[in-house]
Amino acid sequence: MDFLNAFVALANFVLIPATAYGAQLALGALGVTLIYGILRFSNFAHGDTMAFGTMVTILFTWWFQSMGLSLDPLPTALAALPFGIVVTALLLLGTDRIVYRFYREQKAKPVILVIVSMGVMFILNGLVRFIIGPDEQRFADGERFLISARDFKEITGLEEGLAIRTTQGITIITAVIVVALLFWFLKSTRTGKSMRAFSDNEDLALLSGINPERVVAITWVIVAALATIAGVLYGLDKSFKPFTYFQLLLPIFAAAIVGGLGSPLGAIAGGFLIAFSEVSVTYAYKKVLGYLLPENMEPEGLVQLLSTDYKFAVSFVILIIVLLFRPTGLFRGKTA
Amino acid sequence: MSGNPYQDDRGNKDRTITNTGGSEWTGAVRSGGRAERVNGDGPFLIGDGMTGGYGTGANILQDCTISVERGEIAVIVGPNGAGKSTAMKAVFGMLTLRGGAVRLNGEDITRLTPQARVARGMAFVPQTNNIFTSMTVEENLEMGAFLRRDDISATIAEVYDLFPVLRDKRRQPAGELSGGQRQQVAVGRALMTRPGVLMLDEPTAGVSPIVMDELFDRIIEVARTGISILMVEQNARQALEIADKGFVLVQGANAYTDTGKALLADPDVRRTFLGG
Ligand SMILES: Nc1ncnc2c1ncn2[C@@H]1O[C@H](COP(=O)(O)OP(=O)(O)O)[C@@H](O)[C@H]1O
Ligand SMILES: [Mg+2]
């Protein structure tokens, strides 16, 4: 029995990766939930918006690298991130002007806007593949580890190593800062309050003199920032591939819906819930159990509940359970 | 419905609210002073011979006229579905008129958007969904004053003096309050622009008789400060008692128009609308 080593193994393979992944999902789900709250539709183009923002950031990263610019030990992508956000914001404002505004003026049903957003999704999808190609890109540079497994073993003398990658640390710190800023903005600024008012009661917001087009524009800009940051953090932590980002739609929507669509707090809780479920269900516990159980009881198999190939099923199952038993989500958002 | 394939019935949301065409964004807000009368000596606010309906639908208002004098209380009564709320929305520019005009202080404002009318000193408390339920009482008031760029703390204090219970609950989400308190928040929000005329659509709907009397007292108090009140009321008898002027609407048209006292005394009105 070796609790310490078991815990370190668990932290190394489940807790830390799931926390980073949860933060990435939470940022993605925040974007989805903001669009739902203000524009009142589920934006299927969100995954591809993340891909677009990440692509722009990668292009700027390559350009900076070619000029010899570096933030070492931090990844160069962090310097490129603001540019990615600006370009993505312009893209989203342009899409709104060309596509969504027309339907808004018609007071189109949400379901029509959802389908429109699928159209936008396909176009963005093609655009990203056309510009950067469908292949996988790795763009993380700088120091790879905050703590490497070997250092950890040397310092602690434990058998099991604990590695914290720089990208995981950056993900968590960035997510905390972004979420704090967002909540401060929504809670304390005049513009943020007007967004909440508009989300709460559109007609009354208009009767109070709140300009809907301004609220919508600011929402798109914030969503561009959230989507790009989420996408870049995910890409740094894993890698960038357009198709993977499209697939992220499912866990992100699951997170937003599980938390309660329209509820920012819910999006964060949902992101972590989905991430922890996904990682812990697909992790092979053989090693952890090996430390915990007496030698003769050591498991033969991998003790993995679900193969990683099926990780998307986890989001799906959680989504269905929540929709069956609590359709408004854990934090009582608007009905999904 | 209007035959628009994209449209959805989203409650009483009116497309015209967001209509920015022909609007005149002054951003200015009456700051309590009295505006100059531009011409004529008509009422302070009048919806004159209004005809119109929702979207492209049938006319609901038929040559309907409602008005209020400066600092007075005018009450609109009538059976359910008579078009009282529709008349209020028409005066506030939330549906497009096919005939008639709306004049504020002698000036024709028929083509102004509701937002522009807010900027001109009109305030409206809709019959339903008239507060931001997820926001605190104080945030509701702040949103009411969204168009103002000056210091609003004095106005907030005035609203709290008018409705003391709101001061105690100012950090609570408005959706958690009782029916009567919600109506106070709704009226308070509307008062935040320091309007010249306050339009109330059934402010006492769904509150107990005691709370209703209390609300009427507060409304009279507001009128005494010089703010005109144009109000729709279900409780016709009590409302006409405090009204300077009363309008009885039936099927979108004026059935009786007189002072509140005269309507209360009118045997026809009593028999048909006041239950004897
Ligand atoms: N948003 C709307 N769209 C279409 N018709 C409406 C709408 N609101 C009310 N109506 C119709 O207008 C008529 C008058 O309604 P309303 O003005 O609400 O009556 P009141 O307030 O006097 O009870 C009713 O026949 C109602 O069905
Ligand atoms: Mg009504």
XYZ file of C-alpha atoms and ligand atoms in Angstrom:
640
model
C 0.000 0.000 0.000
C 1.420 3.282 -1.035
C -1.033 6.143 -0.844
C 1.459 8.818 -1.728
C 2.609 7.215 -4.951
C -0.971 6.362 -5.846
C -2.018 9.958 -5.352
C 0.915 11.279 -7.360
C 0.058 8.931 -10.224
C -3.569 10.017 -10.063
C -2.597 13.680 -10.021
C -0.194 13.195 -12.880
C -2.555 11.367 -15.181
C -6.006 12.536 -14.108
C -6.191 15.596 -11.864
C -3.771 17.926 -13.616
C -4.679 17.075 -17.224
C -8.386 17.226 -16.394
C -7.990 20.601 -14.703
C -6.253 22.050 -17.745
C -8.751 20.464 -20.127
C -11.622 21.655 -17.914
C -10.316 25.210 -18.038
C -10.165 25.025 -21.841
C -13.701 23.647 -22.069
C -14.944 26.245 -19.589
C -13.573 29.095 -21.720
C -15.174 27.560 -24.800
C -18.478 27.027 -23.004
C -18.438 30.617 -21.718
C -18.436 31.811 -25.326
C -21.337 29.524 -26.219
C -23.300 30.575 -23.172
C -22.752 34.302 -23.795
C -24.025 34.007 -27.359
C -26.991 32.037 -26.113
C -27.753 34.608 -23.425
C -27.489 37.670 -25.662
C -28.238 36.508 -29.193
C -30.444 33.632 -28.071
C -29.187 30.823 -30.220
C -26.767 27.912 -29.944
C -23.787 28.831 -32.061
C -22.589 25.737 -33.890
C -19.790 27.716 -35.464
C -18.090 28.107 -32.087
C -15.656 25.209 -32.515
C -14.583 26.555 -35.872
C -14.340 30.065 -34.448
C -11.854 28.605 -31.976
C -10.026 26.950 -34.871
C -9.948 30.231 -36.801
C -8.616 32.207 -33.856
C -5.998 29.570 -33.156
C -4.979 29.492 -36.807
C -4.472 33.251 -36.902
C -2.478 33.043 -33.686
C -0.312 30.258 -35.172
C 0.325 32.319 -38.290
C 1.432 35.264 -36.162
C 3.513 32.876 -34.025
C 5.350 31.606 -37.109
C 5.904 35.146 -38.280
C 7.279 36.201 -34.894
C 9.486 33.111 -34.771
C 10.836 33.878 -38.255
C 11.799 37.324 -36.984
C 13.566 35.725 -34.047
C 11.044 37.058 -31.542
C 10.648 34.915 -28.461
C 9.134 35.029 -25.009
C 11.316 32.179 -23.777
C 10.612 30.394 -21.457
C 6.983 31.156 -22.383
C 5.568 30.083 -25.755
C 5.738 32.681 -28.534
C 2.030 32.059 -29.138
C 1.227 34.163 -26.076
C 2.642 37.206 -27.875
C 0.637 36.328 -30.965
C -2.592 35.764 -28.998
C -3.767 39.423 -28.911
C -3.422 39.610 -32.686
C -5.391 36.398 -33.068
C -8.128 37.872 -30.896
C -8.321 41.098 -32.900
C -8.535 39.315 -36.252
C -11.142 36.888 -34.903
C -13.176 39.765 -33.478
C -13.156 41.400 -36.902
C -14.245 38.112 -38.465
C -17.134 37.698 -36.025
C -18.265 41.314 -36.384
C -18.126 40.874 -40.153
C -20.133 37.645 -39.973
C -22.669 39.372 -37.800
C -22.970 42.276 -40.202
C -23.262 40.067 -43.298
C -25.211 37.099 -41.918
C -26.733 37.263 -38.462
C -27.989 40.828 -38.509
C -30.391 40.076 -41.332
C -32.009 37.285 -39.343
C -32.050 39.381 -36.198
C -33.959 42.102 -38.010
C -36.489 39.492 -39.107
C -36.757 38.391 -35.467
C -35.937 34.920 -36.748
C -36.668 31.921 -34.541
C -33.685 30.572 -32.601
C -33.841 27.304 -34.538
C -33.325 29.210 -37.775
C -30.312 30.991 -36.298
C -28.894 27.630 -35.222
C -29.065 26.397 -38.795
C -27.604 29.643 -40.059
C -24.723 29.161 -37.623
C -24.164 25.700 -39.115
C -23.736 27.371 -42.477
C -21.218 29.747 -40.947
C -19.541 26.716 -39.373
C -19.029 25.023 -42.749
C -17.646 28.187 -44.277
C -15.205 28.775 -41.412
C -14.287 25.118 -41.544
C -13.366 25.429 -45.216
C -11.623 28.750 -44.692
C -9.350 27.363 -41.973
C -8.429 24.259 -43.977
C -7.863 26.388 -47.039
C -5.466 28.707 -45.227
C -3.521 26.419 -42.904
C -4.452 22.961 -44.198
C -6.184 20.063 -42.482
C -3.035 18.672 -40.856
C -1.910 18.742 -37.284
C 0.248 21.694 -36.206
C 2.365 21.905 -33.087
C 3.260 25.448 -32.193
C 4.267 25.288 -28.546
C 7.836 26.444 -27.977
C 9.689 27.669 -24.897
C 10.262 25.669 -21.758
C 8.361 22.362 -21.878
C 7.943 21.654 -18.158
C 7.332 23.606 -14.990
C 8.250 20.434 -13.124
C 9.433 17.378 -15.004
C 8.765 13.865 -13.776
C 12.457 13.245 -13.189
C 12.993 16.421 -11.150
C 9.944 15.573 -9.105
C 11.270 12.095 -8.352
C 14.668 13.473 -7.405
C 13.205 16.117 -5.122
C 10.670 13.932 -3.394
C 12.372 10.590 -3.637
C 9.088 9.028 -4.675
C 8.869 6.204 -7.129
C 6.164 7.916 -9.128
C 6.866 11.127 -11.032
C 4.638 14.182 -11.336
C 5.021 16.385 -14.386
C 3.407 19.758 -14.841
C 3.789 21.051 -18.354
C 4.244 24.781 -18.921
C 1.156 24.784 -21.124
C -0.927 23.304 -18.324
C 0.264 25.989 -15.945
C -0.405 28.710 -18.525
C -3.856 27.300 -19.232
C -4.910 27.390 -15.628
C -3.462 30.815 -14.857
C -4.868 32.355 -18.042
C -8.293 30.831 -17.434
C -8.408 32.226 -13.910
C -7.448 35.704 -15.117
C -9.883 35.649 -18.042
C -12.787 34.408 -15.947
C -12.094 36.963 -13.215
C -11.985 39.762 -15.801
C -15.183 38.567 -17.469
C -17.103 38.347 -14.217
C -15.845 41.721 -13.092
C -16.893 43.192 -16.441
C -20.396 41.684 -16.296
C -20.916 42.548 -12.666
C -19.451 45.990 -12.296
C -19.288 47.920 -15.544
C -22.120 49.863 -17.109
C -21.680 47.996 -20.385
C -21.521 44.614 -18.656
C -24.678 45.365 -16.734
C -26.421 46.432 -19.907
C -25.466 43.066 -21.427
C -26.985 41.244 -18.467
C -30.081 43.424 -18.693
C -30.419 42.663 -22.394
C -30.003 38.961 -21.739
C -32.555 39.074 -18.929
C -35.312 41.046 -20.653
C -34.729 42.292 -24.156
C -37.860 44.439 -24.407
C -37.294 46.180 -21.123
C -33.652 46.794 -22.033
C -34.832 48.527 -25.177
C -37.367 50.556 -23.182
C -34.507 51.619 -20.933
C -32.600 52.976 -23.908
C -30.002 50.195 -24.164
C -28.783 49.984 -27.748
C -29.142 46.348 -28.858
C -26.659 46.566 -31.719
C -23.972 47.799 -29.365
C -24.661 44.981 -26.912
C -24.475 42.460 -29.747
C -21.198 43.884 -31.078
C -19.555 43.819 -27.656
C -20.732 40.264 -27.177
C -19.070 39.159 -30.406
C -15.816 40.820 -29.396
C -15.821 39.088 -26.007
C -16.730 35.788 -27.650
C -13.850 36.222 -30.106
C -11.469 36.688 -27.194
C -12.827 33.705 -25.273
C -12.848 31.421 -28.318
C -9.352 32.374 -29.402
C -7.911 32.015 -25.914
C -9.638 28.654 -25.422
C -8.446 27.442 -28.815
C -4.856 28.581 -28.366
C -4.605 27.078 -24.871
C -5.989 23.786 -26.151
C -3.627 23.851 -29.114
C -0.593 24.620 -26.944
C -1.520 21.908 -24.496
C -2.249 19.277 -27.153
C -1.975 20.289 -30.777
C -3.924 22.185 -33.402
C -5.979 20.301 -35.940
C -9.090 21.778 -37.555
C -11.075 18.559 -37.246
C -10.292 18.192 -33.540
C -11.605 21.688 -32.929
C -14.809 20.892 -34.735
C -15.155 17.830 -32.506
C -14.685 19.980 -29.415
C -18.189 21.316 -30.073
C -19.718 18.339 -28.301
C -17.920 18.599 -24.951
C -18.219 22.397 -25.082
C -21.959 22.334 -25.710
C -22.332 19.608 -23.120
C -20.505 21.842 -20.626
C -22.643 24.882 -21.444
C -25.897 22.937 -21.300
C -25.006 20.944 -18.199
C -24.165 24.200 -16.424
C -27.322 25.872 -17.698
C -27.264 27.757 -21.007
C -26.949 31.474 -20.412
C -25.266 31.045 -17.029
C -21.544 31.945 -17.040
C -20.962 30.270 -13.685
C -22.675 27.162 -15.028
C -20.417 27.103 -18.086
C -17.351 26.938 -15.840
C -18.783 24.240 -13.593
C -19.950 22.329 -16.661
C -16.520 22.553 -18.278
C -14.805 20.991 -15.277
C -17.514 18.391 -14.783
C -17.213 17.198 -18.380
C -13.416 17.280 -18.342
C -13.091 15.343 -15.099
C -15.660 12.792 -16.198
C -14.025 12.294 -19.552
C -10.490 11.946 -18.232
C -11.345 9.827 -15.219
C -13.572 7.442 -17.147
C -11.012 6.875 -19.878
C -7.985 6.573 -17.578
C -6.490 3.142 -16.973
C -6.302 2.753 -13.189
C -3.978 -0.242 -13.164
C -1.021 1.760 -11.919
C -2.936 3.597 -9.183
C -4.523 0.385 -7.959
C -1.156 -1.299 -8.107
C 0.060 1.070 -5.390
C -3.080 0.731 -3.310
C -3.845 -2.975 -3.349
C -1.828 -5.788 -1.780
C 0.483 -7.474 -4.228
C -1.595 -10.590 -4.738
C -4.688 -8.541 -5.589
C -3.082 -6.438 -8.287
C -5.417 -6.109 -11.269
C -4.644 -8.029 -14.416
C -6.255 -5.722 -16.937
C -5.871 -2.006 -17.442
C -8.917 -1.175 -15.281
C -10.084 1.335 -17.825
C -13.819 1.973 -17.829
C -13.921 3.234 -21.381
C -11.413 3.293 -24.195
C -10.224 6.822 -25.063
C -11.746 6.302 -28.494
C -15.113 6.643 -26.816
C -14.366 9.769 -24.810
C -17.035 11.759 -26.631
C -19.631 9.302 -25.396
C -18.990 10.653 -21.897
C -20.130 14.169 -22.809
C -23.070 12.684 -24.575
C -24.217 10.564 -21.664
C -23.846 13.414 -19.159
C -25.749 15.667 -21.514
C -28.624 13.225 -21.774
C -28.788 12.611 -18.047
C -28.910 16.337 -17.320
C -31.485 17.027 -20.001
C -33.671 14.245 -18.629
C -33.510 15.204 -14.988
C -32.751 18.909 -14.943
C -33.373 20.462 -18.353
C -32.359 23.945 -17.256
C -28.919 22.761 -16.206
C -27.223 22.728 -12.835
C -27.254 26.510 -12.501
C -30.762 27.055 -13.833
C -30.048 28.720 -17.120
C -32.701 29.215 -19.738
C -34.315 26.001 -20.962
C -32.007 24.241 -23.337
C -49.212 35.824 -37.456
C -47.685 38.244 -39.840
C -46.636 35.793 -42.522
C -42.951 36.397 -41.903
C -41.375 32.954 -42.282
C -38.540 33.733 -39.889
C -40.654 35.004 -37.117
C -41.440 33.438 -33.833
C -44.033 34.352 -31.302
C -41.801 35.619 -28.570
C -44.362 36.842 -26.086
C -45.380 40.423 -26.498
C -42.142 41.394 -28.162
C -42.799 43.885 -30.856
C -40.624 44.193 -33.858
C -41.188 47.918 -33.866
C -39.262 48.377 -30.662
C -36.033 47.671 -32.439
C -37.021 49.667 -35.474
C -34.264 52.190 -35.774
C -35.551 53.677 -38.997
C -36.537 57.296 -38.672
C -35.290 57.500 -35.168
C -33.746 60.560 -33.774
C -31.257 59.673 -31.109
C -30.828 62.712 -29.008
C -29.542 60.861 -26.001
C -30.810 63.820 -24.042
C -32.985 63.300 -21.044
C -35.306 65.729 -19.377
C -33.714 66.591 -16.138
C -36.880 67.453 -14.269
C -37.419 70.916 -15.645
C -40.582 71.732 -17.512
C -40.370 71.623 -21.265
C -41.736 74.556 -23.197
C -45.023 74.069 -24.947
C -44.287 74.299 -28.642
C -47.692 75.149 -30.048
C -51.398 74.978 -29.333
C -52.837 74.284 -25.931
C -53.666 70.580 -26.283
C -52.944 68.013 -23.600
C -49.380 67.270 -22.492
C -49.491 63.827 -24.127
C -52.124 62.660 -26.563
C -52.601 59.641 -28.794
C -55.049 61.224 -31.198
C -57.417 59.129 -33.323
C -55.039 56.169 -33.259
C -55.797 53.314 -35.653
C -53.549 50.271 -35.986
C -52.660 46.731 -34.976
C -49.717 44.373 -34.598
C -47.480 43.828 -37.597
C -49.637 43.412 -40.671
C -52.581 42.063 -38.658
C -56.064 43.520 -38.361
C -56.666 46.884 -36.739
C -57.081 46.539 -33.007
C -57.363 50.252 -32.299
C -60.144 52.067 -34.136
C -59.816 55.838 -34.029
C -58.860 55.633 -30.372
C -57.912 58.766 -28.460
C -56.264 58.892 -25.046
C -54.546 61.806 -23.414
C -53.228 63.200 -20.170
C -52.726 66.743 -18.932
C -49.594 67.896 -17.208
C -49.374 66.647 -13.634
C -52.709 64.867 -13.862
C -53.733 61.232 -13.659
C -55.571 59.713 -16.615
C -56.942 56.199 -16.348
C -57.890 53.784 -19.105
C -60.416 51.099 -18.176
C -62.347 48.553 -20.169
C -62.974 44.847 -20.511
C -60.216 42.309 -21.123
C -58.953 42.402 -24.680
C -60.399 45.849 -25.294
C -57.039 47.061 -26.516
C -55.936 49.019 -23.451
C -52.400 47.619 -23.521
C -52.328 48.026 -27.276
C -53.283 51.698 -26.912
C -50.465 52.200 -24.401
C -47.956 50.544 -26.720
C -49.204 52.675 -29.586
C -48.654 55.837 -27.570
C -45.171 54.616 -26.757
C -44.346 53.813 -30.380
C -44.234 50.065 -29.983
C -46.544 49.484 -32.902
C -46.849 51.362 -36.150
C -49.989 53.432 -36.480
C -52.023 53.331 -39.667
C -53.894 56.450 -38.714
C -53.783 59.179 -36.116
C -50.879 60.830 -34.333
C -49.105 60.973 -31.008
C -48.144 64.384 -29.677
C -46.012 65.176 -26.671
C -46.147 68.732 -25.460
C -47.598 69.833 -28.788
C -44.855 68.174 -30.789
C -45.648 65.336 -33.192
C -43.642 62.263 -32.077
C -45.561 59.662 -34.107
C -42.445 58.564 -35.953
C -40.062 58.365 -33.030
C -38.820 54.986 -31.769
C -39.665 54.018 -28.191
C -36.047 54.645 -27.219
C -36.226 58.152 -28.622
C -39.440 58.713 -26.655
C -37.614 57.653 -23.490
C -35.052 60.300 -24.275
C -37.901 62.839 -24.653
C -39.095 62.202 -21.125
C -41.621 59.412 -21.530
C -41.435 56.316 -19.356
C -43.375 53.101 -19.654
C -43.999 50.225 -17.258
C -45.322 47.306 -19.349
C -48.046 45.032 -18.017
C -45.782 41.951 -17.875
C -42.055 41.300 -17.691
C -41.449 44.776 -16.400
C -38.346 44.135 -14.285
C -34.946 42.527 -14.793
C -35.528 39.497 -12.588
C -31.909 38.314 -12.449
C -30.548 41.707 -11.486
C -30.609 43.358 -8.094
C -33.108 46.068 -7.234
C -30.413 48.718 -7.460
C -29.170 47.398 -10.819
C -32.751 47.607 -12.090
C -32.793 51.264 -11.158
C -29.382 51.837 -12.741
C -30.605 50.283 -15.980
C -33.637 52.564 -15.882
C -31.213 55.476 -15.903
C -29.086 53.997 -18.689
C -29.503 57.029 -20.918
C -28.391 59.413 -18.215
C -24.761 60.368 -18.005
C -25.060 62.536 -14.905
C -25.031 61.456 -11.280
C -28.074 59.281 -10.605
C -27.597 58.744 -6.878
C -30.063 61.511 -5.945
C -32.766 59.940 -8.144
C -32.098 56.518 -6.639
C -32.497 58.056 -3.198
C -35.796 59.628 -4.289
C -37.078 56.264 -5.481
C -36.045 54.687 -2.171
C -37.855 57.465 -0.320
C -40.964 56.762 -2.374
C -40.664 52.982 -1.871
C -38.718 52.502 1.393
C -38.909 48.702 1.233
C -36.742 48.764 -1.894
C -33.920 50.396 0.054
C -33.728 47.374 2.350
C -33.825 44.983 -0.576
C -31.526 46.864 -2.897
C -28.920 44.078 -3.081
C -31.510 41.347 -3.686
C -32.344 39.995 -7.144
C -35.608 41.667 -8.144
C -37.039 38.296 -9.185
C -37.026 37.183 -5.547
C -39.360 39.961 -4.393
C -43.107 39.741 -3.805
C -45.576 40.858 -6.459
C -46.154 44.270 -4.921
C -42.444 44.879 -4.431
C -41.745 43.893 -8.036
C -44.251 46.490 -9.209
C -42.473 49.050 -7.048
C -39.194 48.112 -8.720
C -40.873 48.427 -12.123
C -42.226 51.889 -11.319
C -38.928 52.894 -9.743
C -37.003 51.822 -12.847
C -39.300 53.934 -15.015
C -38.872 56.965 -12.749
C -35.092 56.869 -13.071
C -35.023 58.965 -16.238
C -36.975 61.664 -14.300
C -39.726 61.472 -16.908
C -42.381 64.067 -17.640
C -45.008 61.420 -18.167
C -45.198 57.971 -16.641
C -47.247 55.302 -18.383
C -48.345 52.345 -16.259
C -50.045 49.241 -17.641
C -51.964 47.594 -14.808
C -49.495 48.402 -12.028
C -51.692 46.649 -9.444
C -52.192 43.398 -11.355
C -51.943 40.424 -9.043
C -51.329 42.270 -5.769
C -53.453 42.156 -2.624
C -56.013 44.939 -1.943
C -53.856 46.444 0.809
C -50.799 46.587 -1.443
C -53.004 48.001 -4.181
C -54.167 50.936 -2.013
C -50.556 51.535 -1.053
C -49.461 51.564 -4.706
C -52.265 53.984 -5.619
C -51.110 56.315 -2.836
C -47.568 56.225 -4.195
C -48.811 56.917 -7.719
C -50.744 59.942 -6.469
C -47.562 61.070 -4.729
C -45.657 60.790 -8.019
C -48.340 62.818 -9.808
C -48.043 65.556 -7.150
C -44.404 66.060 -8.137
C -45.674 67.215 -11.532
C -45.285 63.967 -13.451
C -48.279 63.114 -15.637
C -49.619 59.609 -15.165
C -51.336 57.612 -17.879
C -52.502 54.340 -16.387
C -54.430 51.237 -17.393
C -56.330 49.679 -14.498
C -58.355 46.546 -13.926
C -59.711 47.871 -10.653
C -61.811 50.420 -12.451
C -63.655 51.840 -9.450
C -60.614 52.632 -7.313
C -58.694 53.883 -10.316
C -61.426 56.254 -11.449
C -61.630 57.609 -7.915
C -58.086 58.933 -8.173
C -58.308 59.835 -11.863
C -58.607 63.340 -13.181
C -59.704 61.894 -16.465
C -61.014 58.466 -17.465
C -61.233 56.657 -20.786
C -63.460 53.638 -21.224
C -62.293 51.542 -24.167
C -64.393 48.874 -25.832
C -63.109 46.893 -28.807
C -60.335 49.324 -29.523
C -62.542 52.413 -29.581
C -63.518 55.091 -27.063
C -66.836 54.224 -25.429
C -66.908 56.910 -22.734
C -64.536 59.740 -21.935
C -65.021 62.062 -19.000
C -63.583 63.079 -15.655
C -63.083 60.200 -13.240
C -65.898 61.450 -11.000
C -68.362 61.848 -13.866
C -67.658 58.334 -15.143
C -68.172 56.934 -11.640
C -71.512 58.729 -11.506
C -72.614 57.786 -15.028
C -75.335 55.109 -14.693
C -74.429 53.486 -18.035
C -70.779 53.155 -17.103
C -71.677 51.876 -13.658
C -73.989 49.226 -15.006
C -71.699 48.025 -17.810
C -68.222 48.321 -16.356
C -68.362 48.811 -12.635
C -70.828 46.094 -11.762
C -73.759 48.300 -10.697
N -48.380 41.104 -29.532
C -49.612 40.932 -30.067
N -49.727 40.497 -31.336
C -50.931 40.332 -31.893
N -52.100 40.579 -31.275
C -52.062 41.019 -30.009
C -50.814 41.215 -29.331
N -51.075 41.653 -28.079
C -52.416 41.727 -27.976
N -53.011 41.348 -29.118
C -54.463 41.344 -29.377
O -54.949 42.646 -29.276
C -56.221 42.674 -28.653
C -56.197 43.650 -27.503
O -55.287 43.169 -26.512
P -54.773 44.059 -25.319
O -54.404 45.404 -25.831
O -53.724 43.304 -24.614
O -56.067 44.169 -24.407
P -56.229 44.675 -22.913
O -54.927 45.187 -22.450
O -57.287 45.718 -22.983
O -56.689 43.491 -22.121
C -56.534 41.257 -28.226
O -57.453 40.721 -29.159
C -55.210 40.543 -28.325
O -55.388 39.220 -28.720
Mg -53.588 44.610 -20.993
